[in-house]
XYZ file of C-alpha atoms in Angstrom:
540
model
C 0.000 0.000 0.000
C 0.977 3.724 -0.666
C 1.377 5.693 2.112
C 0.832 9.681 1.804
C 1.090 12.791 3.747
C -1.588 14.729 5.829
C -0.537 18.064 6.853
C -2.542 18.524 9.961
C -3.270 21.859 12.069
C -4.914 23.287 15.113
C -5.274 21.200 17.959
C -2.696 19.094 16.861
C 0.036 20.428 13.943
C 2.669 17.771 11.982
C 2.367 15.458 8.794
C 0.526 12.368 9.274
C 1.533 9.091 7.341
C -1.606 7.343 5.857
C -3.055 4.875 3.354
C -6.098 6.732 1.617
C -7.347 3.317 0.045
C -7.432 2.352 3.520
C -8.403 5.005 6.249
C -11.538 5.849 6.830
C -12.424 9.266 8.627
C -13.428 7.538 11.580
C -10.018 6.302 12.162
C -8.543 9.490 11.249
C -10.200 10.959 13.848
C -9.370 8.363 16.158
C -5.773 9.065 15.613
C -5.631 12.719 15.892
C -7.606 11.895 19.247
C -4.649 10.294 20.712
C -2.201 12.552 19.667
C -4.106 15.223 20.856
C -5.368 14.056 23.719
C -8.605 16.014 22.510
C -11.838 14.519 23.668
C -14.065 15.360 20.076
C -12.431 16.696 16.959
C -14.067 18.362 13.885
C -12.057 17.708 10.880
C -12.189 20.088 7.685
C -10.692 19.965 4.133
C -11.378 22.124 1.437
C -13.939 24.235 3.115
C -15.218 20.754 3.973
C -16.462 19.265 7.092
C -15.106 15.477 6.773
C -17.704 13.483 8.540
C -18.056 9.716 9.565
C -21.533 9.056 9.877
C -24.227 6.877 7.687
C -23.699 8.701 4.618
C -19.504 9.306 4.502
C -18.337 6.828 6.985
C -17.940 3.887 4.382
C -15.724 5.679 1.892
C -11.738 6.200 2.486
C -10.045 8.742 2.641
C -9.445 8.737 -1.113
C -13.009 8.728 -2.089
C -13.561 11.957 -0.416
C -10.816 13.227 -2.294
C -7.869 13.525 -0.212
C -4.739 13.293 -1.475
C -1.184 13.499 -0.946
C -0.515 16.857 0.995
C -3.700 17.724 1.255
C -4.252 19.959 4.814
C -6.693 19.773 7.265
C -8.241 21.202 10.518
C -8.912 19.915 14.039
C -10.597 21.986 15.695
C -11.342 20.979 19.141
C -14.751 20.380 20.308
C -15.710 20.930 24.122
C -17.888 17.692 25.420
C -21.010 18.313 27.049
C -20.264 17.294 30.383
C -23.808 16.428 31.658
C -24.937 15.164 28.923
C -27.928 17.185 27.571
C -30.550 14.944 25.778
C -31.268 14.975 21.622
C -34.703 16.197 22.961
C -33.254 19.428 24.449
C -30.855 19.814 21.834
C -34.250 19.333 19.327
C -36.124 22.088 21.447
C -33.951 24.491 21.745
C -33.583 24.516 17.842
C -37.011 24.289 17.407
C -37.234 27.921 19.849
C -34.246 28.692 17.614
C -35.929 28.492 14.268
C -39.381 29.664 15.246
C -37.755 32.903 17.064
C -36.082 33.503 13.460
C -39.269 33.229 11.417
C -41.173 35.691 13.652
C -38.069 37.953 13.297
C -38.606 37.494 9.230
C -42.471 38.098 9.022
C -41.592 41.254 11.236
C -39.727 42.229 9.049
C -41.504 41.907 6.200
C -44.709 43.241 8.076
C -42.889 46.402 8.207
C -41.336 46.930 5.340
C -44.855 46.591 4.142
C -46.576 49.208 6.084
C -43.705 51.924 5.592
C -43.510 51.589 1.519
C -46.801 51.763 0.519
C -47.677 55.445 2.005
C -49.625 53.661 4.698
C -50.253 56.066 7.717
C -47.649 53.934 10.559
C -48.982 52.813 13.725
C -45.557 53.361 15.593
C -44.818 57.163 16.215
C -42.050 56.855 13.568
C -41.469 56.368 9.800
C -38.760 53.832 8.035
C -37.362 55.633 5.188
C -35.135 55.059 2.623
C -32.133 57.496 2.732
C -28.869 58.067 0.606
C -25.377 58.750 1.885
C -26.459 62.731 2.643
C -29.013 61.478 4.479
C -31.947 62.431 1.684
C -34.799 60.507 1.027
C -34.964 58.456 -2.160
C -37.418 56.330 -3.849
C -36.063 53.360 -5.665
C -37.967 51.995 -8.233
C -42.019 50.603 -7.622
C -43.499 49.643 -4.025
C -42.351 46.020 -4.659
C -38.630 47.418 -4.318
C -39.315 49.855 -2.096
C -40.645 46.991 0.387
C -37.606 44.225 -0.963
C -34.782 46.826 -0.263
C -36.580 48.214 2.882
C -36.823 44.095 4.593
C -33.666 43.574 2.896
C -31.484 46.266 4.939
C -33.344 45.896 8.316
C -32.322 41.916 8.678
C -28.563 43.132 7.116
C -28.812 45.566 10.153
C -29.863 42.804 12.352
C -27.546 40.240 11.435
C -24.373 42.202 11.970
C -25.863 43.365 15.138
C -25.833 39.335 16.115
C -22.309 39.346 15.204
C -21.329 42.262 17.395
C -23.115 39.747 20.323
C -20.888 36.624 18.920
C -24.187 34.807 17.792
C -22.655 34.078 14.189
C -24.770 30.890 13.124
C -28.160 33.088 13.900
C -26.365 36.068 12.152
C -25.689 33.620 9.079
C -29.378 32.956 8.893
C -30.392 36.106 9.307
C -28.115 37.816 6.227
C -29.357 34.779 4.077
C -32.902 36.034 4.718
C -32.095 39.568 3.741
C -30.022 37.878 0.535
C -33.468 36.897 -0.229
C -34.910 40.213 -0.490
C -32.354 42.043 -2.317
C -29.262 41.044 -4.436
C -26.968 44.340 -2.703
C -23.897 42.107 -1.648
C -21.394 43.487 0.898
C -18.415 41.548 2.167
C -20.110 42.576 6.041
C -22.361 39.843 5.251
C -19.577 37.214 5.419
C -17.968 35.859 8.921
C -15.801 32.902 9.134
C -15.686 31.437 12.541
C -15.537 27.719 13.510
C -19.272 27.157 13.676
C -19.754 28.297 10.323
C -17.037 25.681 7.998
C -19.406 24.162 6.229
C -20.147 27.126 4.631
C -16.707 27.768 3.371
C -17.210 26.340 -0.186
C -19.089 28.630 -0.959
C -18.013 31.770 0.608
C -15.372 32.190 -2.159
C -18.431 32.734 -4.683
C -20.161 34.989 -2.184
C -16.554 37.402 -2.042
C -16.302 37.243 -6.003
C -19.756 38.950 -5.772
C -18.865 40.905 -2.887
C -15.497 42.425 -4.587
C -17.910 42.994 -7.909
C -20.323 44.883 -5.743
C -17.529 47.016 -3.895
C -16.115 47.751 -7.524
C -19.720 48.703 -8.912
C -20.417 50.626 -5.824
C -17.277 52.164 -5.404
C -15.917 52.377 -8.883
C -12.465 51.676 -10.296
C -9.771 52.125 -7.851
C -12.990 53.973 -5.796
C -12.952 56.834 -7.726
C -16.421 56.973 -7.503
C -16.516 56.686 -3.480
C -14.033 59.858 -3.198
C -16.016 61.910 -5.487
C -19.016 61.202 -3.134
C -16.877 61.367 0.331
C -14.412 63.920 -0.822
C -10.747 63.089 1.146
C -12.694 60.633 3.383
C -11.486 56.793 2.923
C -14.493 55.190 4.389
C -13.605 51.902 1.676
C -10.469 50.761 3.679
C -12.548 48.887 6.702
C -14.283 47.114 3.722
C -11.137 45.887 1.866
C -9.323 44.676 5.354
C -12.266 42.732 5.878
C -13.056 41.406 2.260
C -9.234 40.698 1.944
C -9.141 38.853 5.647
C -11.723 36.464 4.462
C -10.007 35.532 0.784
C -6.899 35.004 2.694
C -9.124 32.730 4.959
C -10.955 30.597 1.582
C -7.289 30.669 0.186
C -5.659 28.939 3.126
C -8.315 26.252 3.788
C -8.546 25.867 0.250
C -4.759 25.021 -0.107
C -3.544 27.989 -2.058
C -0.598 29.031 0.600
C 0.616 31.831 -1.186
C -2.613 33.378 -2.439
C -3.352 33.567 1.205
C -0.122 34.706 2.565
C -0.847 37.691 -0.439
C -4.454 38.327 0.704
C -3.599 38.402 4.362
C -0.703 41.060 4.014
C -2.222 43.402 2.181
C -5.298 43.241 4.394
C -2.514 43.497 7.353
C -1.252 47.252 5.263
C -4.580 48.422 4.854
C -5.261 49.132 8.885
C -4.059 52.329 9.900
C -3.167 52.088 13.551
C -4.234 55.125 14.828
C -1.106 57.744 16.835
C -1.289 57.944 19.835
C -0.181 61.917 19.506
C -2.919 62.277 17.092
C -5.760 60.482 19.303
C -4.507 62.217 22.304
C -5.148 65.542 20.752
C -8.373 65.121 20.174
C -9.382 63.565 23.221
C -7.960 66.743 25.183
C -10.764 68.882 23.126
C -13.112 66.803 24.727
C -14.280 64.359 22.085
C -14.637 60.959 22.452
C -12.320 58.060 21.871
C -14.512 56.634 19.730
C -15.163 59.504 17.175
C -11.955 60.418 17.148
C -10.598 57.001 16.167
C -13.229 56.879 13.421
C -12.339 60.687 12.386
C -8.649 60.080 11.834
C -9.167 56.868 10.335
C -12.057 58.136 7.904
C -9.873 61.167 7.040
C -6.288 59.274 6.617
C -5.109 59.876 9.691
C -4.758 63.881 9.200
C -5.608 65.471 12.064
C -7.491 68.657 10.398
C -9.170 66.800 8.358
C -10.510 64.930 11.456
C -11.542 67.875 13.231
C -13.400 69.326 10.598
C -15.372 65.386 10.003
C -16.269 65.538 13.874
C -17.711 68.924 13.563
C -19.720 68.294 10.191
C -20.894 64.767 11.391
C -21.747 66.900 14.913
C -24.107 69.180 12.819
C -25.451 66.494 10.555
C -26.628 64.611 13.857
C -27.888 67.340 14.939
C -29.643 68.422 11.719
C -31.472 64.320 11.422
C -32.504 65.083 15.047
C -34.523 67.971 14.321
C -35.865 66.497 11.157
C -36.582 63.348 13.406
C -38.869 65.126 15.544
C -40.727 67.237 12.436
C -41.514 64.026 10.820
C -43.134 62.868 14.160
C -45.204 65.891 14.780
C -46.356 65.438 11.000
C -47.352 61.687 11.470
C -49.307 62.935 15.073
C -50.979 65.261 12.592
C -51.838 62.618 9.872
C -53.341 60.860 12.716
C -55.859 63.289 13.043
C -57.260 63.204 9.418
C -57.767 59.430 9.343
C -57.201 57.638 6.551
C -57.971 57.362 2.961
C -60.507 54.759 1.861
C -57.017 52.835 0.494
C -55.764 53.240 3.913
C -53.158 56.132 2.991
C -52.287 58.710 5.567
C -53.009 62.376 4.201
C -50.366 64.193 2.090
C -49.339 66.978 3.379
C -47.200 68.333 0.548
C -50.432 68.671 -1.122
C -52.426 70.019 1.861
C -49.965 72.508 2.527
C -50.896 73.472 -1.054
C -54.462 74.014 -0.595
C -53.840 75.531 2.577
C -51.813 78.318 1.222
C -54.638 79.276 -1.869
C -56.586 79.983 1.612
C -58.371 76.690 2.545
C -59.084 75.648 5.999
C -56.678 72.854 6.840
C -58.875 70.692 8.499
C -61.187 70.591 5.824
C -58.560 70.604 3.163
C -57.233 67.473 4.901
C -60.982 66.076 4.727
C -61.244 66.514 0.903
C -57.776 65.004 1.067
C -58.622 62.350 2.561
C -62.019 61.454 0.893
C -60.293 62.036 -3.034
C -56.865 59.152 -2.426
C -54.356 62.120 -2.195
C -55.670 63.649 -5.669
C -55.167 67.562 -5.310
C -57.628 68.140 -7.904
C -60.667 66.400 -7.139
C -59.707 67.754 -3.637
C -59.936 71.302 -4.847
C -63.150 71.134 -7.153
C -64.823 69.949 -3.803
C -63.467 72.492 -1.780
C -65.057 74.998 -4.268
C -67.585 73.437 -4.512
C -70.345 75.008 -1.947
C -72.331 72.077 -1.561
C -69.564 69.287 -1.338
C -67.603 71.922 0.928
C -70.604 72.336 3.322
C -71.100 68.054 3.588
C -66.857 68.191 4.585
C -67.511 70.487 7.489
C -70.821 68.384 8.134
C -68.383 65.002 8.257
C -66.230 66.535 10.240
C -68.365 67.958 13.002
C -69.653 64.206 13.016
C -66.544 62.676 13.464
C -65.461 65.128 16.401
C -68.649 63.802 18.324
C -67.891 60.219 17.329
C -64.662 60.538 19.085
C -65.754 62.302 21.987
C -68.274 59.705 22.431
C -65.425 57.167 22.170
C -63.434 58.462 24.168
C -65.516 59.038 27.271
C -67.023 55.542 26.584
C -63.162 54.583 26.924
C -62.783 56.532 30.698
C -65.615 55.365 31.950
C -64.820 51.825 31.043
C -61.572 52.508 32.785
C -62.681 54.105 35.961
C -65.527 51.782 36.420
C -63.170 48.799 36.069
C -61.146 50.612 38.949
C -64.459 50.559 41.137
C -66.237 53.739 41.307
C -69.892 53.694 40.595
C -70.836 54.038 36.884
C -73.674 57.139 37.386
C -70.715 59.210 39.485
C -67.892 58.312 36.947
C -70.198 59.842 34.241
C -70.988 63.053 36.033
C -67.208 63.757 37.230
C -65.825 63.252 33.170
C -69.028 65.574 32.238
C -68.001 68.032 34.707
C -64.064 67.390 34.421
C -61.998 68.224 31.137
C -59.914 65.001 31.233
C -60.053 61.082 32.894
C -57.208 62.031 35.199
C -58.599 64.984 36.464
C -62.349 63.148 37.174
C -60.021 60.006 38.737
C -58.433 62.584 41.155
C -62.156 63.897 41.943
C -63.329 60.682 42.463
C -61.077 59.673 45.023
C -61.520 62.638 47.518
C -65.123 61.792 47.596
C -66.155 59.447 50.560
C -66.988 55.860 49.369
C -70.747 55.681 50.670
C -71.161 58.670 48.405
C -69.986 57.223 45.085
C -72.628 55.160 44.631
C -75.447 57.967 45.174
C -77.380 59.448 43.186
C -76.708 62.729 40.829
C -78.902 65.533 40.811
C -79.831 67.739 38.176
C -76.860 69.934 38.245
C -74.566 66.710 38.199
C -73.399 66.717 41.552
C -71.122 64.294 42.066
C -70.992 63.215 45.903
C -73.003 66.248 47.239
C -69.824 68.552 45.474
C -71.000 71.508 44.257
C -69.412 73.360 41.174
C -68.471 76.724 43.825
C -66.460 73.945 45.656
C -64.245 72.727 42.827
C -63.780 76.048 41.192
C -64.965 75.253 37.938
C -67.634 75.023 35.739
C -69.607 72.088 33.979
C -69.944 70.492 30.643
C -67.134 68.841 28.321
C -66.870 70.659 24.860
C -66.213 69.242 21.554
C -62.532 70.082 22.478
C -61.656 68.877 25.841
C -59.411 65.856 26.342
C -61.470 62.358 27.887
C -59.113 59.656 27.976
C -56.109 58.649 25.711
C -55.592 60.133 22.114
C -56.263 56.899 20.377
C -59.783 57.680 19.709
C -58.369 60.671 17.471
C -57.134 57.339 15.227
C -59.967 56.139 14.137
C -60.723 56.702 10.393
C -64.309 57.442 9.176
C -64.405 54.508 6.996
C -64.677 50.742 8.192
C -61.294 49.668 9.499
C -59.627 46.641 7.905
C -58.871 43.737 10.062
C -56.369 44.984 12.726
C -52.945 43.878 12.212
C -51.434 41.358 14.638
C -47.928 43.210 15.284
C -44.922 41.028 16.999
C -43.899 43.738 18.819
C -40.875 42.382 20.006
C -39.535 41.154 17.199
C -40.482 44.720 15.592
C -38.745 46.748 18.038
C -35.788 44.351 17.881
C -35.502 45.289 14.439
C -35.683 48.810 14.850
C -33.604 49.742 17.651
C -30.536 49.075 15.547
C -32.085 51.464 12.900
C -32.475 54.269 15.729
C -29.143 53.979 17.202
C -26.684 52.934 14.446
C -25.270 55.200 11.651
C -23.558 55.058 7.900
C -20.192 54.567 9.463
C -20.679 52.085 11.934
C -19.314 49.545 9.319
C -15.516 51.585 9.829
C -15.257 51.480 14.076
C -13.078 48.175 13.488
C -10.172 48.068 15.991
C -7.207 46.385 15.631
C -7.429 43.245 18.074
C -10.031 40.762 16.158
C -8.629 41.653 12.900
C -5.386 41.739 13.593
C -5.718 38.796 15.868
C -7.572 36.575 12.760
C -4.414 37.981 10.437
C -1.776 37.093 12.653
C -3.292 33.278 13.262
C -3.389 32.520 9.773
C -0.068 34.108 8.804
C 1.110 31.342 11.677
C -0.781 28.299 10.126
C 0.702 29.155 6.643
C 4.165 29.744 7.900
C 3.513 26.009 9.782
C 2.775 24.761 6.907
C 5.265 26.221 4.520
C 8.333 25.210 7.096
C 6.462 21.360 7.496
């Protein structure tokens, strides 16, 4: 028989004699695990996990194609010490998998209510913005939606990395991969839980460096017209260049990845401690000022002047932030259209400057789909204009109504007696105010009876200091009443709120350079390890 050599690393490094015809993986394994002293091993070749079970564990080493030479990986597995059962194991994937598809139809859910004009049930509005920070539309609804799902689960899955939860990060970027085709070397991460992906990660960075060239443009000329001396790119290449230095090793092409991995090893600027310290003693933060002199080259004007534009810009999103939720409170108020559109209120702010009341302007609005014109013929109209202030008068009572249905639901629940919950919220301008009236009145007297002058628990009005009724604009209750369009409602939605918000917090708090905070230890610490291996296996 012919023996050959295995060049082995990780938990155990040197050349291995062995008969491929003969050796199975199973014995492989078995032999690493005594010269290792390991208690579980996973083996990889190729980008391959070499397994021994039903399927693989008959053929030898040669019919899985190993050859003379060839390397491979053990990686050391850690044992369960008590044992957990296959059911556990099975239930906690099951959790795992059903907490992923909720995250998914969130998602999409949405994405779906933000791109089709729909007036939002949250107090905020997902957008679509450009590298200024301007709003775009790209292409029909259906896009709108794809690209909109798309970069929320992008945003969520490299949130999971941040956490170390790569496999659920993995699954997560494949689900946004299935909404749109934008590839981004972000969306790859090679860690041990993750090999059997590693055949086809080298197709995924071809696409990724095709992207970054499209995107960017030849030797990014087309990223430093847009960010002017700013060199936002180089976080991308380190990474994109880590990871074919990765493929290239476990592949067996030593000196493609000893290439890949010291370029990406150039392309870090370590930032100066002079330079940083400088900064920091103006009173900015570590953190912006690493990403400043990075961003800008490490030139320490430039820097300054980034940290004061991005200060402004911040500021600038935060005011426009709060605009755009005034402007949805206000949508609110005008219900929807019979298509379930919120208002538009570039075209009521039209009307309302030829010298149209806005609330009425927002009814005709409203009743026309967003069409200015058939908005305006019914404004001028003295007839249809009359029936708009008719509707609306309506549907001010109909929310009144509502809403002191709503307190008096609520204070009743509490315990107070129905007849004196009604005459404190018809003598009281809001629920909170009747609930503090209600409980200064003696308990024996909440269940008595109210007079003409709706005395509530022998109070007179002299003694509270106020007078009677509630008008068509006093506050009962909460503002969701104001909600409620004029037409039928479609079935409600059923939101996964948690799932939603877990979405969008990374939306709220991250930013466009989040991607370029990378520090020096993980990358330099993956770089470094692999430079090792191939020098291993160069000298073996």
């Amino acid at each position: 028989m012919v023996m050959v050599k295995l060049k082995i690393g990780g938990a155990w490094s040197g050349v291995l004699e062995v008969e491929l015809d003969v050796w199975t993986v199973a014995r492989l394994r078995q032999e690493l695990l005594d010269r290792s002293g390991c208690a579980c091993l996973k083996l990889i070749s190729a980008g391959k996990v070499l397994k021994d079970g039903e399927s693989e564990g008959s053929q030898n080493l040669a019919q899985l194609g190993l050859k003379n030479n060839s390397r491979i990986l053990a990686t050391n597995i850690p044992v369960d010490q008590h044992g957990n059962s296959i059911k556990e194991e099975f239930l906690a994937e099951e959790e795992r998998g059903n907490r992923l598809a909720r995250l998914k139809t969130a998602a999409a859910n949405l994405a779906t209510r933000h791109a089709d004009g729909s007036l939002p049930v949250e107090d905020f509005n997902l957008e679509l913005e450009n590298q200024n920070g301007h709003k775009v539309h790209w292409g029909s609804e259906t896009d709108q939606r794809a690209i909109m799902m798309g970069l929320m689960l992008h945003a969520n899955g490299k949130a999971l990395m941040k956490k170390g939860k790569y496999r659920d990060a993995l699954e997560v970027l494949n689900m946004g991969e299935e909404s749109f085709s934008l590839c981004n070397p972000n969306l790859l991460e090679v860690r041990p839980s993750s090999y059997s992906w590693l055949s086809v990660a080298g197709i995924r960075l071809e696409k990724a460096r095709e992207g970054i060239e499209r995107a960017h443009g030849k030797e990014s000329t087309r990223i430093r017209i847009l960010q002017g001396h700013c060199f936002p790119e180089l976080a991308l290449h380190l990474r994109m260049e880590l990871l074919e230095g990765v493929i290239a090793y476990h592949r067996g092409h030593l000196q493609k990845s000893k290439d890949a991995m010291s370029s990406a090893q150039t392309r870090f600027l370590q930032v100066p401690d002079e330079s940083l310290s400088f900064l920091l003693s103006m009173g900015y933060k570590e953190s912006e000022a690493k990403r400043a002199l990075r961003m800008n080259n490490l030139d320490v004007g430039r820097a300054l002047d980034f940290i004061v534009e991005e200060k402004a810009k911040r500021t600038q999103k935060r005011k426009e932030n709060l605009q755009r939720q005034k402007e949805i409170l206000e949508q609110k108020t005008y219900g929807t259209t019979p298509l379930n559109k919120a208002v538009n209120l570039s075209n009521l702010n039209q009307l309302v400057t030829i010298g149209f009341q806005k609330e009425i302007a927002a009814e005709a609005l409203r009743r026309n789909e967003n069409d200015a014109e058939k908005a305006l013929d019914d404004l001028t109209n003295p007839e249809t204009n009359a029936a708009l202030q008719n509707e609306i008068i309506s549907r001010k009572r109909r929310r009144l109504r509502a809403a002191i249905k709503k307190s008096t639901e609520n204070l009743v629940a509490m315990g107070f007696d129905k007849a004196s919950v009604e005459a404190a919220l018809r003598r009281f301008e809001s629920e909170e105010q009747a609930l503090s009236y209600l409980l200064t009145q003696p308990i024996t007297n909440t269940a008595g009876g109210v007079g003409a002058d709706h005395q509530v628990g022998g109070s007179t009005t002299e003694e509270r200091g106020g007078t009677g009724s509630v008008g068509a604009g006093h506050r009962v209750g909460g503002s969701s009443s104001q909600n409620e369009p004029v037409e039928k409602k479609k079935p409600v939605e059923e939101r996964d709120v948690e799932m939603e918000d877990e979405l969008t917090v990374e939306l709220g708090t991250s930013d466009a350079y989040s991607d370029y905070d990378i520090e020096v230890t993980k990358e330099g610490e993956a770089i470094n390890e692999y430079l090792a291996l191939i020098s291993s296996a160069e000298n073996a």
